[in-house]
Coordinates of N, CA and C in Angstrom, one line a residue:
M1 N 32.8 -12.4 -3.8 CA 31.8 -12.1 -4.8 C 32.4 -11.3 -5.9
T2 N 32.2 -11.8 -7.2 CA 32.7 -11.1 -8.3 C 31.8 -9.9 -8.7
K3 N 32.4 -8.9 -9.3 CA 31.7 -7.7 -9.7 C 31.0 -8.0 -11.1
P4 N 29.7 -7.8 -11.2 CA 29.0 -8.1 -12.4 C 29.5 -7.1 -13.5
A5 N 29.3 -7.6 -14.8 CA 29.7 -6.8 -15.9 C 28.7 -5.6 -16.1
W6 N 29.1 -4.7 -16.9 CA 28.2 -3.5 -17.1 C 26.9 -3.8 -17.6
H7 N 26.8 -4.8 -18.5 CA 25.5 -5.2 -19.1 C 24.5 -5.8 -18.1
Y8 N 25.0 -6.3 -17.0 CA 24.2 -6.8 -15.9 C 23.4 -5.6 -15.3
W9 N 24.1 -4.5 -15.0 CA 23.5 -3.3 -14.5 C 22.6 -2.7 -15.5
A10 N 23.0 -2.6 -16.7 CA 22.1 -2.0 -17.8 C 20.8 -2.8 -17.9
L11 N 20.9 -4.1 -17.9 CA 19.7 -5.0 -18.0 C 18.8 -4.7 -16.8
A12 N 19.4 -4.6 -15.6 CA 18.6 -4.4 -14.4 C 17.9 -3.1 -14.4
V13 N 18.6 -2.0 -14.8 CA 18.0 -0.7 -14.9 C 16.9 -0.7 -16.0
L14 N 17.2 -1.2 -17.2 CA 16.2 -1.2 -18.2 C 14.9 -2.1 -17.8
G15 N 15.1 -3.1 -17.1 CA 14.0 -3.9 -16.6 C 13.2 -3.1 -15.6
L16 N 13.8 -2.4 -14.8 CA 13.1 -1.6 -13.8 C 12.3 -0.5 -14.5
I17 N 12.9 0.2 -15.5 CA 12.2 1.2 -16.2 C 11.0 0.6 -17.0
W18 N 11.2 -0.5 -17.7 CA 10.1 -1.2 -18.4 C 9.0 -1.6 -17.5
N19 N 9.3 -2.2 -16.5 CA 8.3 -2.7 -15.6 C 7.6 -1.6 -14.8
G20 N 8.4 -0.5 -14.6 CA 7.8 0.7 -13.9 C 6.7 1.3 -14.8
F21 N 7.0 1.3 -16.1 CA 5.9 1.8 -17.0 C 4.7 0.9 -17.0
G22 N 5.0 -0.4 -16.9 CA 3.9 -1.4 -16.8 C 3.1 -1.2 -15.5
C23 N 3.8 -1.0 -14.4 CA 3.1 -0.7 -13.1 C 2.2 0.5 -13.2
A24 N 2.7 1.6 -13.8 CA 2.0 2.8 -14.0 C 0.7 2.6 -14.9
N25 N 0.9 1.8 -15.9 CA -0.2 1.4 -16.8 C -1.3 0.7 -16.0
Y26 N -0.8 -0.3 -15.2 CA -1.8 -1.1 -14.4 C -2.6 -0.2 -13.5
L27 N -1.9 0.7 -12.8 CA -2.5 1.6 -11.8 C -3.5 2.6 -12.5
M28 N -3.1 3.0 -13.7 CA -4.0 3.9 -14.4 C -5.3 3.2 -14.8
Q29 N -5.2 1.9 -15.2 CA -6.4 1.1 -15.6 C -7.3 0.9 -14.4
Q30 N -6.8 0.9 -13.2 CA -7.6 0.7 -12.0 C -8.3 1.9 -11.5
S31 N -8.0 3.1 -12.0 CA -8.7 4.3 -11.7 C -9.9 4.6 -12.6
A32 N -11.1 4.7 -12.1 CA -12.2 4.9 -12.9 C -12.1 6.3 -13.7
D33 N -11.5 7.3 -13.0 CA -11.4 8.6 -13.7 C -10.4 8.5 -14.9
N34 N -9.3 7.8 -14.7 CA -8.4 7.6 -15.8 C -9.0 6.8 -16.9
L35 N -9.7 5.8 -16.5 CA -10.3 4.9 -17.5 C -11.3 5.6 -18.4
A36 N -12.0 6.5 -17.7 CA -13.1 7.3 -18.5 C -12.4 8.2 -19.5
Q37 N -11.2 8.6 -19.4 CA -10.5 9.4 -20.3 C -9.8 8.7 -21.5
M38 N -9.8 7.3 -21.4 CA -9.2 6.5 -22.4 C -10.2 6.3 -23.6
P39 N -9.7 6.0 -24.8 CA -10.5 5.7 -25.9 C -11.5 4.6 -25.6
E40 N -12.7 4.7 -26.3 CA -13.8 3.7 -26.0 C -13.3 2.3 -26.3
N41 N -12.5 2.1 -27.3 CA -12.1 0.7 -27.7 C -11.2 0.2 -26.6
Y42 N -10.4 1.0 -25.9 CA -9.6 0.5 -24.8 C -10.4 0.2 -23.6
Q43 N -11.4 1.1 -23.4 CA -12.3 0.9 -22.2 C -13.1 -0.5 -22.4
A44 N -13.5 -0.8 -23.7 CA -14.2 -2.0 -24.0 C -13.3 -3.2 -23.7
F45 N -12.0 -3.1 -24.1 CA -11.1 -4.2 -23.9 C -10.9 -4.5 -22.4
I46 N -10.8 -3.4 -21.6 CA -10.6 -3.6 -20.2 C -11.9 -4.1 -19.5
A47 N -13.0 -3.7 -20.0 CA -14.3 -4.1 -19.5 C -14.5 -5.6 -19.6
V48 N -14.1 -6.2 -20.8 CA -14.3 -7.6 -21.0 C -13.2 -8.5 -20.5
R49 N -12.1 -7.9 -20.0 CA -11.0 -8.7 -19.5 C -11.4 -9.4 -18.2
P50 N -11.2 -10.7 -18.1 CA -11.5 -11.4 -16.8 C -10.6 -10.9 -15.7
A51 N -11.1 -11.1 -14.5 CA -10.3 -10.7 -13.3 C -9.0 -11.5 -13.2
W52 N -9.0 -12.7 -13.6 CA -7.7 -13.5 -13.5 C -6.7 -12.9 -14.4
A53 N -7.1 -12.4 -15.5 CA -6.2 -11.8 -16.5 C -5.6 -10.5 -15.9
T54 N -6.5 -9.7 -15.2 CA -6.0 -8.5 -14.6 C -5.0 -8.8 -13.5
A55 N -5.3 -9.9 -12.8 CA -4.3 -10.3 -11.7 C -3.0 -10.8 -12.4
A56 N -3.1 -11.5 -13.5 CA -1.9 -11.9 -14.2 C -1.1 -10.8 -14.7
F57 N -1.7 -9.7 -15.2 CA -1.0 -8.5 -15.6 C -0.3 -7.9 -14.4
A58 N -1.0 -7.8 -13.3 CA -0.4 -7.2 -12.1 C 0.8 -8.0 -11.6
L59 N 0.7 -9.3 -11.7 CA 1.8 -10.2 -11.3 C 3.0 -10.0 -12.2
A60 N 2.7 -9.8 -13.5 CA 3.8 -9.6 -14.5 C 4.5 -8.4 -14.2
V61 N 3.8 -7.2 -14.1 CA 4.6 -6.0 -14.0 C 5.1 -5.7 -12.6
F62 N 4.4 -6.0 -11.5 CA 4.9 -5.8 -10.2 C 6.0 -6.8 -9.9
G63 N 5.8 -8.1 -10.3 CA 6.9 -9.1 -10.1 C 8.2 -8.7 -10.8
G64 N 8.0 -8.2 -12.1 CA 9.2 -7.8 -12.8 C 9.9 -6.6 -12.2
A65 N 9.1 -5.6 -11.7 CA 9.7 -4.4 -11.1 C 10.4 -4.8 -9.8
L66 N 9.8 -5.6 -9.0 CA 10.5 -6.0 -7.8 C 11.7 -6.9 -8.1
G67 N 11.6 -7.8 -9.1 CA 12.7 -8.6 -9.5 C 13.9 -7.7 -10.0
S68 N 13.6 -6.6 -10.7 CA 14.6 -5.7 -11.1 C 15.3 -5.0 -10.0
V69 N 14.5 -4.6 -9.0 CA 15.1 -4.0 -7.8 C 16.0 -5.0 -7.1
L70 N 15.5 -6.2 -6.9 CA 16.3 -7.3 -6.3 C 17.6 -7.6 -7.1
M71 N 17.5 -7.5 -8.4 CA 18.6 -7.7 -9.3 C 19.7 -6.6 -9.0
L72 N 19.2 -5.4 -8.9 CA 20.1 -4.3 -8.6 C 20.8 -4.4 -7.2
L73 N 20.0 -5.1 -6.3 CA 20.6 -5.3 -5.0 C 21.4 -6.6 -4.9
R74 N 21.5 -7.3 -6.1 CA 22.2 -8.6 -6.3 C 21.7 -9.7 -5.3
R75 N 20.4 -9.8 -5.3 CA 19.8 -10.8 -4.4 C 19.3 -12.0 -5.3
K76 N 19.5 -13.2 -4.8 CA 19.1 -14.4 -5.5 C 17.6 -14.5 -5.7
Q77 N 16.8 -13.9 -4.9 CA 15.4 -14.0 -5.0 C 14.9 -13.3 -6.3
A78 N 15.7 -12.5 -6.9 CA 15.3 -11.9 -8.2 C 14.8 -12.9 -9.2
S79 N 15.5 -14.0 -9.3 CA 15.2 -15.0 -10.3 C 13.8 -15.6 -10.1
L80 N 13.4 -15.8 -8.8 CA 12.1 -16.3 -8.5 C 11.0 -15.3 -8.9
L81 N 11.3 -14.0 -8.6 CA 10.3 -13.0 -9.0 C 10.2 -12.8 -10.5
F82 N 11.3 -13.0 -11.2 CA 11.3 -12.9 -12.7 C 10.5 -14.1 -13.2
A83 N 10.6 -15.3 -12.6 CA 9.8 -16.5 -13.0 C 8.3 -16.2 -12.8
L84 N 8.0 -15.7 -11.7 CA 6.6 -15.3 -11.4 C 6.1 -14.3 -12.4
S85 N 6.9 -13.3 -12.7 CA 6.6 -12.3 -13.7 C 6.3 -12.9 -15.1
L86 N 7.1 -13.9 -15.4 CA 7.0 -14.6 -16.7 C 5.6 -15.3 -16.7
L87 N 5.3 -16.0 -15.6 CA 4.0 -16.7 -15.6 C 2.8 -15.7 -15.7
G88 N 3.0 -14.6 -15.0 CA 1.9 -13.5 -15.1 C 1.8 -13.0 -16.6
A89 N 2.9 -12.8 -17.2 CA 2.9 -12.3 -18.6 C 2.3 -13.3 -19.5
L90 N 2.6 -14.6 -19.3 CA 2.0 -15.6 -20.2 C 0.5 -15.7 -19.9
G91 N 0.1 -15.6 -18.7 CA -1.4 -15.6 -18.3 C -2.1 -14.4 -19.0
A92 N -1.5 -13.2 -18.9 CA -2.1 -12.1 -19.6 C -2.2 -12.2 -21.1
L93 N -1.1 -12.8 -21.7 CA -1.1 -13.1 -23.1 C -2.2 -14.1 -23.5
V94 N -2.3 -15.1 -22.7 CA -3.4 -16.1 -23.0 C -4.8 -15.5 -23.0
S95 N -5.0 -14.6 -22.0 CA -6.3 -13.9 -21.9 C -6.5 -13.0 -23.2
V96 N -5.5 -12.3 -23.6 CA -5.7 -11.5 -24.8 C -6.0 -12.3 -26.0
M97 N -5.2 -13.4 -26.2 CA -5.4 -14.3 -27.3 C -6.8 -14.9 -27.3
G98 N -7.4 -15.1 -26.1 CA -8.7 -15.8 -26.0 C -9.9 -14.8 -26.1
L99 N -9.6 -13.5 -26.2 CA -10.8 -12.6 -26.2 C -11.5 -12.5 -27.5
G100 N -11.1 -13.3 -28.5 CA -11.8 -13.3 -29.8 C -11.4 -12.3 -30.8
D101 N -12.4 -11.6 -31.3 CA -12.1 -10.6 -32.4 C -11.5 -9.4 -31.8
M102 N -10.1 -9.3 -31.8 CA -9.4 -8.2 -31.3 C -9.6 -7.0 -32.2
A103 N -10.0 -7.2 -33.5 CA -10.2 -6.0 -34.4 C -11.3 -5.1 -33.8
L104 N -12.3 -5.7 -33.2 CA -13.4 -5.0 -32.6 C -12.8 -4.0 -31.5
Y105 N -11.9 -4.4 -30.7 CA -11.4 -3.6 -29.7 C -10.4 -2.5 -30.1
F106 N -9.7 -2.8 -31.2 CA -8.6 -1.9 -31.6 C -9.0 -1.2 -32.9
G107 N -10.2 -1.3 -33.3 CA -10.7 -0.5 -34.4 C -10.2 -0.8 -35.8
T108 N -9.7 -2.0 -36.0 CA -9.1 -2.3 -37.3 C -10.1 -3.2 -38.1
G109 N -11.2 -3.5 -37.6 CA -12.2 -4.4 -38.3 C -13.2 -3.6 -39.0
S110 N -14.1 -4.3 -39.7 CA -15.1 -3.6 -40.5 C -16.4 -3.3 -39.7
S111 N -16.4 -3.8 -38.4 CA -17.6 -3.6 -37.7 C -17.7 -2.3 -37.0

C-alpha cells in the first residue's frame, strides 16, 4: 500500500471538521430548547421543512462525517458514504429551493 500525500490527510481532516459542524447543527435543530432560542425566521424555516428534507440533511452530514472517518482509516467504504452524503446534500438543497419565497424566512423581503 502506498502512503497517501499530505493533501489526502488534510482533505480528510477538513471534511471531518466541516461535517462535524453540520452534525452539531442538525442535533441543535432537533432540540426544542435550542430551537426556541433561535431567531424566529430560522424557526419558521425549520417548521415548514418537510421530514424528508430533514432526513436528507441528516444523511448529508452524518454520511460525510462517517465517510471522513473512514477516509482517515483508509477504508474503501468511505467513497460509498461520500456518495450517500452527496445524495443527501442534493435532497436538502432541492427542498430549500422548493420552499418558495426564501426572503420571508431570511428577512430580506418586504413582507
